[in-house]
CSV table of C-alpha atoms in Angstrom, one decimal:
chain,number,residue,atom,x,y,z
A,1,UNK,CA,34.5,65.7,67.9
A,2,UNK,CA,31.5,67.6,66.5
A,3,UNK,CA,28.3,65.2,65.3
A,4,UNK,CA,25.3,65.9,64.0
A,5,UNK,CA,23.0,63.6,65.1
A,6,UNK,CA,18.9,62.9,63.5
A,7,UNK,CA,16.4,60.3,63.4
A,8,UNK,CA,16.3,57.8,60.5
A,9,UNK,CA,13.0,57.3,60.0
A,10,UNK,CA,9.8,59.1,59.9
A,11,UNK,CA,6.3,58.4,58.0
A,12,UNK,CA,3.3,60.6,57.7
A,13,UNK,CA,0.0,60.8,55.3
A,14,UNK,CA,-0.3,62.8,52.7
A,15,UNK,CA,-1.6,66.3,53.4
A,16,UNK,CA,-0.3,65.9,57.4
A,17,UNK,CA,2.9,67.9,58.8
A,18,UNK,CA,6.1,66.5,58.7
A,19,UNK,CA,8.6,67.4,61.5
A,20,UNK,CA,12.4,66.4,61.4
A,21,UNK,CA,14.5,67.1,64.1
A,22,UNK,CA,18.2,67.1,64.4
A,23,UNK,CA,20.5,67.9,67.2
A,24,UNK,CA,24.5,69.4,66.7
A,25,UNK,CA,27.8,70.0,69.1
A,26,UNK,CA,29.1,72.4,66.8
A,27,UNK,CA,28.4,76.3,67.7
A,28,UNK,CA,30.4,78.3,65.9
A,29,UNK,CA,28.8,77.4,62.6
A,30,UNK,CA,27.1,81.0,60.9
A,31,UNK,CA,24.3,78.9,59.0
A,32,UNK,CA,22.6,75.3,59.5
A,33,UNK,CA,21.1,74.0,56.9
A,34,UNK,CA,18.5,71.5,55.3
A,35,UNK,CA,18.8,69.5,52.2
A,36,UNK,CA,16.8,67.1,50.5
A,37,UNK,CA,18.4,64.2,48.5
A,38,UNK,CA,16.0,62.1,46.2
A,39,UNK,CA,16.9,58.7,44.8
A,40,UNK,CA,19.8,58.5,42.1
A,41,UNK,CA,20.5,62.3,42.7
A,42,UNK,CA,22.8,64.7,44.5
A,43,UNK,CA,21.9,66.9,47.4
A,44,UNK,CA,19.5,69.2,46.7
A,45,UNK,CA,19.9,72.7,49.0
A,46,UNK,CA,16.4,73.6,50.7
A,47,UNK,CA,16.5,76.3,53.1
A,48,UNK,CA,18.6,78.0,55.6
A,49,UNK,CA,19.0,79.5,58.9
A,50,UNK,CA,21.7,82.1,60.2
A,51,UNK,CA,22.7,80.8,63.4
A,52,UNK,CA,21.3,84.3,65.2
A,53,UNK,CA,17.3,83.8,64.1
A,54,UNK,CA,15.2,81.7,65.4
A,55,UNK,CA,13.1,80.6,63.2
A,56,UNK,CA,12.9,80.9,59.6
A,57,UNK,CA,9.7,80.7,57.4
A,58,UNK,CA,9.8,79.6,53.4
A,59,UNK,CA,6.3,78.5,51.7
A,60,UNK,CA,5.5,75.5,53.2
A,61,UNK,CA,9.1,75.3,55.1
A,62,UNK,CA,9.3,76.4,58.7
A,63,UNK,CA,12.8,75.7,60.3
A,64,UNK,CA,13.3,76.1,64.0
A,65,UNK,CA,16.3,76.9,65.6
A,66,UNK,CA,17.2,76.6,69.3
A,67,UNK,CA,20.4,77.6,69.6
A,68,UNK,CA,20.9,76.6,73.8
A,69,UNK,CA,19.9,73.4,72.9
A,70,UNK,CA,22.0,73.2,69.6
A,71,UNK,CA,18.1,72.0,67.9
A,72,UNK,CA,17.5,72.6,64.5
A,73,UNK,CA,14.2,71.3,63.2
A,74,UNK,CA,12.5,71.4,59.4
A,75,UNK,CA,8.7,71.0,59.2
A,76,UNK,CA,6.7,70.6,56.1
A,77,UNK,CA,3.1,71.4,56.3
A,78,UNK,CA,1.1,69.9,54.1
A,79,UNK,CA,3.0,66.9,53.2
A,80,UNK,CA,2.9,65.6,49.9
A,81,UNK,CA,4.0,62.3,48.3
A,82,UNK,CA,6.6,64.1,45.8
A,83,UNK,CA,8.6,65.3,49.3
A,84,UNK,CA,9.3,61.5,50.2
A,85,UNK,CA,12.9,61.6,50.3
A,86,UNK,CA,16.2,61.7,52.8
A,87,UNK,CA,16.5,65.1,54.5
A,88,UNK,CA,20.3,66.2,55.7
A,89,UNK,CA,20.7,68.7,58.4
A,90,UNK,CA,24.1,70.3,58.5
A,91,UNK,CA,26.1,72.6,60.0
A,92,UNK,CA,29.2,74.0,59.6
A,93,UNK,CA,31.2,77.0,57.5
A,94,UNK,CA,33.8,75.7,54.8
A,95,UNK,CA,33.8,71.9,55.8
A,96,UNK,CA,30.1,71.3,56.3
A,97,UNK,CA,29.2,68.4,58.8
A,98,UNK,CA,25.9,66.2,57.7
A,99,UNK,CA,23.6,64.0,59.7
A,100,UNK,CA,22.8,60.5,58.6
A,101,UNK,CA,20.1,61.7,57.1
A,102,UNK,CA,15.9,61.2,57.8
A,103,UNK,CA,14.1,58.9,55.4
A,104,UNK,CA,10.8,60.4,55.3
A,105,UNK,CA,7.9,58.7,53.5
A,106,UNK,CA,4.5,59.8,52.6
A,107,UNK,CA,1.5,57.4,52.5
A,108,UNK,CA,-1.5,58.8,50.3
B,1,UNK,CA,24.3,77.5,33.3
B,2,UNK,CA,24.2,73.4,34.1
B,3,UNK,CA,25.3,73.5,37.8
B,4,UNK,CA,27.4,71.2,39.3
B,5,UNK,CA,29.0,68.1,36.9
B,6,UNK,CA,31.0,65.2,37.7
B,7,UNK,CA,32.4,62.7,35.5
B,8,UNK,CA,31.9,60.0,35.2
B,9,UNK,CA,29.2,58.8,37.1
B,10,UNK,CA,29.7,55.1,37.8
B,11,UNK,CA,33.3,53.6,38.0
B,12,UNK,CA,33.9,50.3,38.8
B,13,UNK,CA,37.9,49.4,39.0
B,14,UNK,CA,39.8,46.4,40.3
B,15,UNK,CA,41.8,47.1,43.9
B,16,UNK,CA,44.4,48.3,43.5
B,17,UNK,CA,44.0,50.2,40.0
B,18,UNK,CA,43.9,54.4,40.5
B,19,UNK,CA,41.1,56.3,39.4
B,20,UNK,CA,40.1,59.7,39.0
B,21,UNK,CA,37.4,61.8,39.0
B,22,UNK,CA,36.1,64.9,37.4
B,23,UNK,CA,34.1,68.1,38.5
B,24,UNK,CA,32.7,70.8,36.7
B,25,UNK,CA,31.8,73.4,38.7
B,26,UNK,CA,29.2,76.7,38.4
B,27,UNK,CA,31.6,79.0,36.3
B,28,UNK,CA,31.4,82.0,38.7
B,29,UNK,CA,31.4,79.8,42.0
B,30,UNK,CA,35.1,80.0,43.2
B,31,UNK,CA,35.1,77.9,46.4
B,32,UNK,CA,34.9,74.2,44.9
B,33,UNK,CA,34.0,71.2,47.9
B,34,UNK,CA,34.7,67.3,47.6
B,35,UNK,CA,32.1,65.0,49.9
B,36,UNK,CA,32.1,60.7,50.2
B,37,UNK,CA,28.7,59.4,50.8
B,38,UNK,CA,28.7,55.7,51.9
B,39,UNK,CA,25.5,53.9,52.3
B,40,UNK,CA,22.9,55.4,55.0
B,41,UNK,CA,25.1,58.3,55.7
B,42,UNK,CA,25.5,61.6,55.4
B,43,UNK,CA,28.3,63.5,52.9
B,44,UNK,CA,31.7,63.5,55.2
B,45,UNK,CA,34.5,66.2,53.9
B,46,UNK,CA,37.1,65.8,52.5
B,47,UNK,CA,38.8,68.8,50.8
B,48,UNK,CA,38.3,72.5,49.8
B,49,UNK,CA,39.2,75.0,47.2
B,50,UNK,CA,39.3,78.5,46.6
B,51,UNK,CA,39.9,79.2,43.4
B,52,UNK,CA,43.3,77.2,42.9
B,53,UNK,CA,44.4,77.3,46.2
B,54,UNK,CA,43.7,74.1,48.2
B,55,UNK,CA,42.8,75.3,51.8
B,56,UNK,CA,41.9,72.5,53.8
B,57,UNK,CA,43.4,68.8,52.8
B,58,UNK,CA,43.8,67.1,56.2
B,59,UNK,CA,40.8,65.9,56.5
B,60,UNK,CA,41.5,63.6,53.3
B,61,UNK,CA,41.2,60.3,54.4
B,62,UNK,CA,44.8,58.7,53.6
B,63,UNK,CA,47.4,59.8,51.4
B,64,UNK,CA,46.6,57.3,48.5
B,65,UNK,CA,44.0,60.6,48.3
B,66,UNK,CA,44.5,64.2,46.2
B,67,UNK,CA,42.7,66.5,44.7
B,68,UNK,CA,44.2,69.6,42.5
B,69,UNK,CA,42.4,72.9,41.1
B,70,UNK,CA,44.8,73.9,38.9
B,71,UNK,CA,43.5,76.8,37.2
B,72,UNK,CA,40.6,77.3,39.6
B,73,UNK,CA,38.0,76.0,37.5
B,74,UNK,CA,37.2,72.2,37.1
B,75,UNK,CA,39.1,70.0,39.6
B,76,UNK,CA,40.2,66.1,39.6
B,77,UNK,CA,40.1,63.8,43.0
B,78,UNK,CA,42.4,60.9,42.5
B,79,UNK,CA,42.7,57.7,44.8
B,80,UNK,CA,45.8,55.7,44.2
B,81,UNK,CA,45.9,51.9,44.6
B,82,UNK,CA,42.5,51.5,45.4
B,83,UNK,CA,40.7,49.1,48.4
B,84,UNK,CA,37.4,47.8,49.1
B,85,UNK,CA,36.4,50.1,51.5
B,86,UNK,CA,36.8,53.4,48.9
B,87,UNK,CA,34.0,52.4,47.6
B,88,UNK,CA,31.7,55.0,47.8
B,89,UNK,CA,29.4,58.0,46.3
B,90,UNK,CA,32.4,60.8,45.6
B,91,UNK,CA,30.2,64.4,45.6
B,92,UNK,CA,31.1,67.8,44.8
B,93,UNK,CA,29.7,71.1,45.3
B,94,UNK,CA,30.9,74.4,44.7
B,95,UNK,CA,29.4,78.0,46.3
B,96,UNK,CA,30.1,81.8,45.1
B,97,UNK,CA,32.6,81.9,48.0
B,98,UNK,CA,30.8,85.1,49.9
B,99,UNK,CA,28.9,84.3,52.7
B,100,UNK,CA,27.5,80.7,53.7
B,101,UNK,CA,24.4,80.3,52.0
B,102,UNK,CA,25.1,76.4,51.6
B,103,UNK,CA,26.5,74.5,48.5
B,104,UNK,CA,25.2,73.0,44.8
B,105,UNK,CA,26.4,69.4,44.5
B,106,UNK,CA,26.7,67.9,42.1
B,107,UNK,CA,25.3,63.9,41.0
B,108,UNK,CA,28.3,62.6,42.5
B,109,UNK,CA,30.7,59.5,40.5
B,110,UNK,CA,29.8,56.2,42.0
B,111,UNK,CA,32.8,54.3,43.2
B,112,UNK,CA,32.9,50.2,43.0
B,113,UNK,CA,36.1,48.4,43.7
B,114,UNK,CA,36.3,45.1,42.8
């Protein structure tokens, strides 16, 4: 079957960069994806990536995708302590597949 | 616009009861998703609209599962004669339908059975 597979864990200080990585089986999606999902709330959409670029920059946002290695990774520069939260990678068209998500938590 | 609502958002039932659950999706978004979150995982899928027509259901996990769309706007996700293990964060998320420029979810209906 198809998984999405990421780390659970990851901790940086304040004002370092953050790097998330997460690894898929599924090719055929058109996007991947990265969401962020604070406490109490839903799944917030933060950027995107058509599955022919290879990298894709937004504000403090750079997501890398390597497409022979089915790696997609989201890194933060300048980490701040309002982006502590669990970040989703995902893939898929009309029945999205999700990771278990990366707890990421930033000291001051 | 208030994006994505589901109602309610906590519901605790005795096994065995049904329940139902409620999303609103954006009004000009016509392909409507549902998602079940357990603890430290990711959303899994369960079932998609567009507009009224259900397109993928196979992936629900039992049949004590449905959803309907019956007039392509709002949609309802019942679970008949509940267990234990349904409990669970219940999600939806709708998109405009062109292209796959990822979904809005909504705050999901929180799932105890008793």
């Amino acid at each position: 079957g198809e998984d999405v597979e990421q780390s659970l864990f990851l901790s940086v200080r304040e004002g370092d960069s953050s790097v998330i990585n997460c690894t898929y089986t599924d090719s055929s999606s058109t996007y991947l994806y990265w969401y962020k999902q604070e406490p109490g709330a839903g799944l917030q959409l933060l950027t995107y990536i058509f599955s022919n670029m290879d990298m894709k920059q937004d504000q403090r946002l750079t997501v890398l995708l390597n497409k022979k290695d089915k790696h997609l990774s989201l890194r933060i520069a300048d980490t701040q302590t309002g982006d502590s939260a669990i970040y989703f990678c995902a893939e898929g068209n009309n029945d999205m597949r999700f990771g278990a998500g990366t707890r990421l938590t930033v000291k001051p | 616009d208030t994006g994505v609502s589901q109602d309610p958002r906590h519901k605790i039932t005795k096994r065995g009861q049904n329940v139902t659950f409620r999303c609103d999706p954006i009004s000009e978004h016509n392909r409507l998703y549902w998602y079940r979150q357990t603890l430290g995982q990711g959303p899994e899928f369960l079932t998609y609209f567009q507009n009224e027509a259900q397109l993928e259901k196979s992936r629900l996990l039992s049949d004590r599962f449905s959803a309907e769309r019956p007039k392509g706007s709002f949609s309802t996700l019942e679970i008949q004669r509940t267990e234990q293990g349904d409990s669970a964060m219940y999600l939806c998320a709708s998109s405009p339908g062109r292209g796959y420029y990822g979904y809005t979810f909504g705050s999901g209906t929180r799932l105890t059975v008793v």
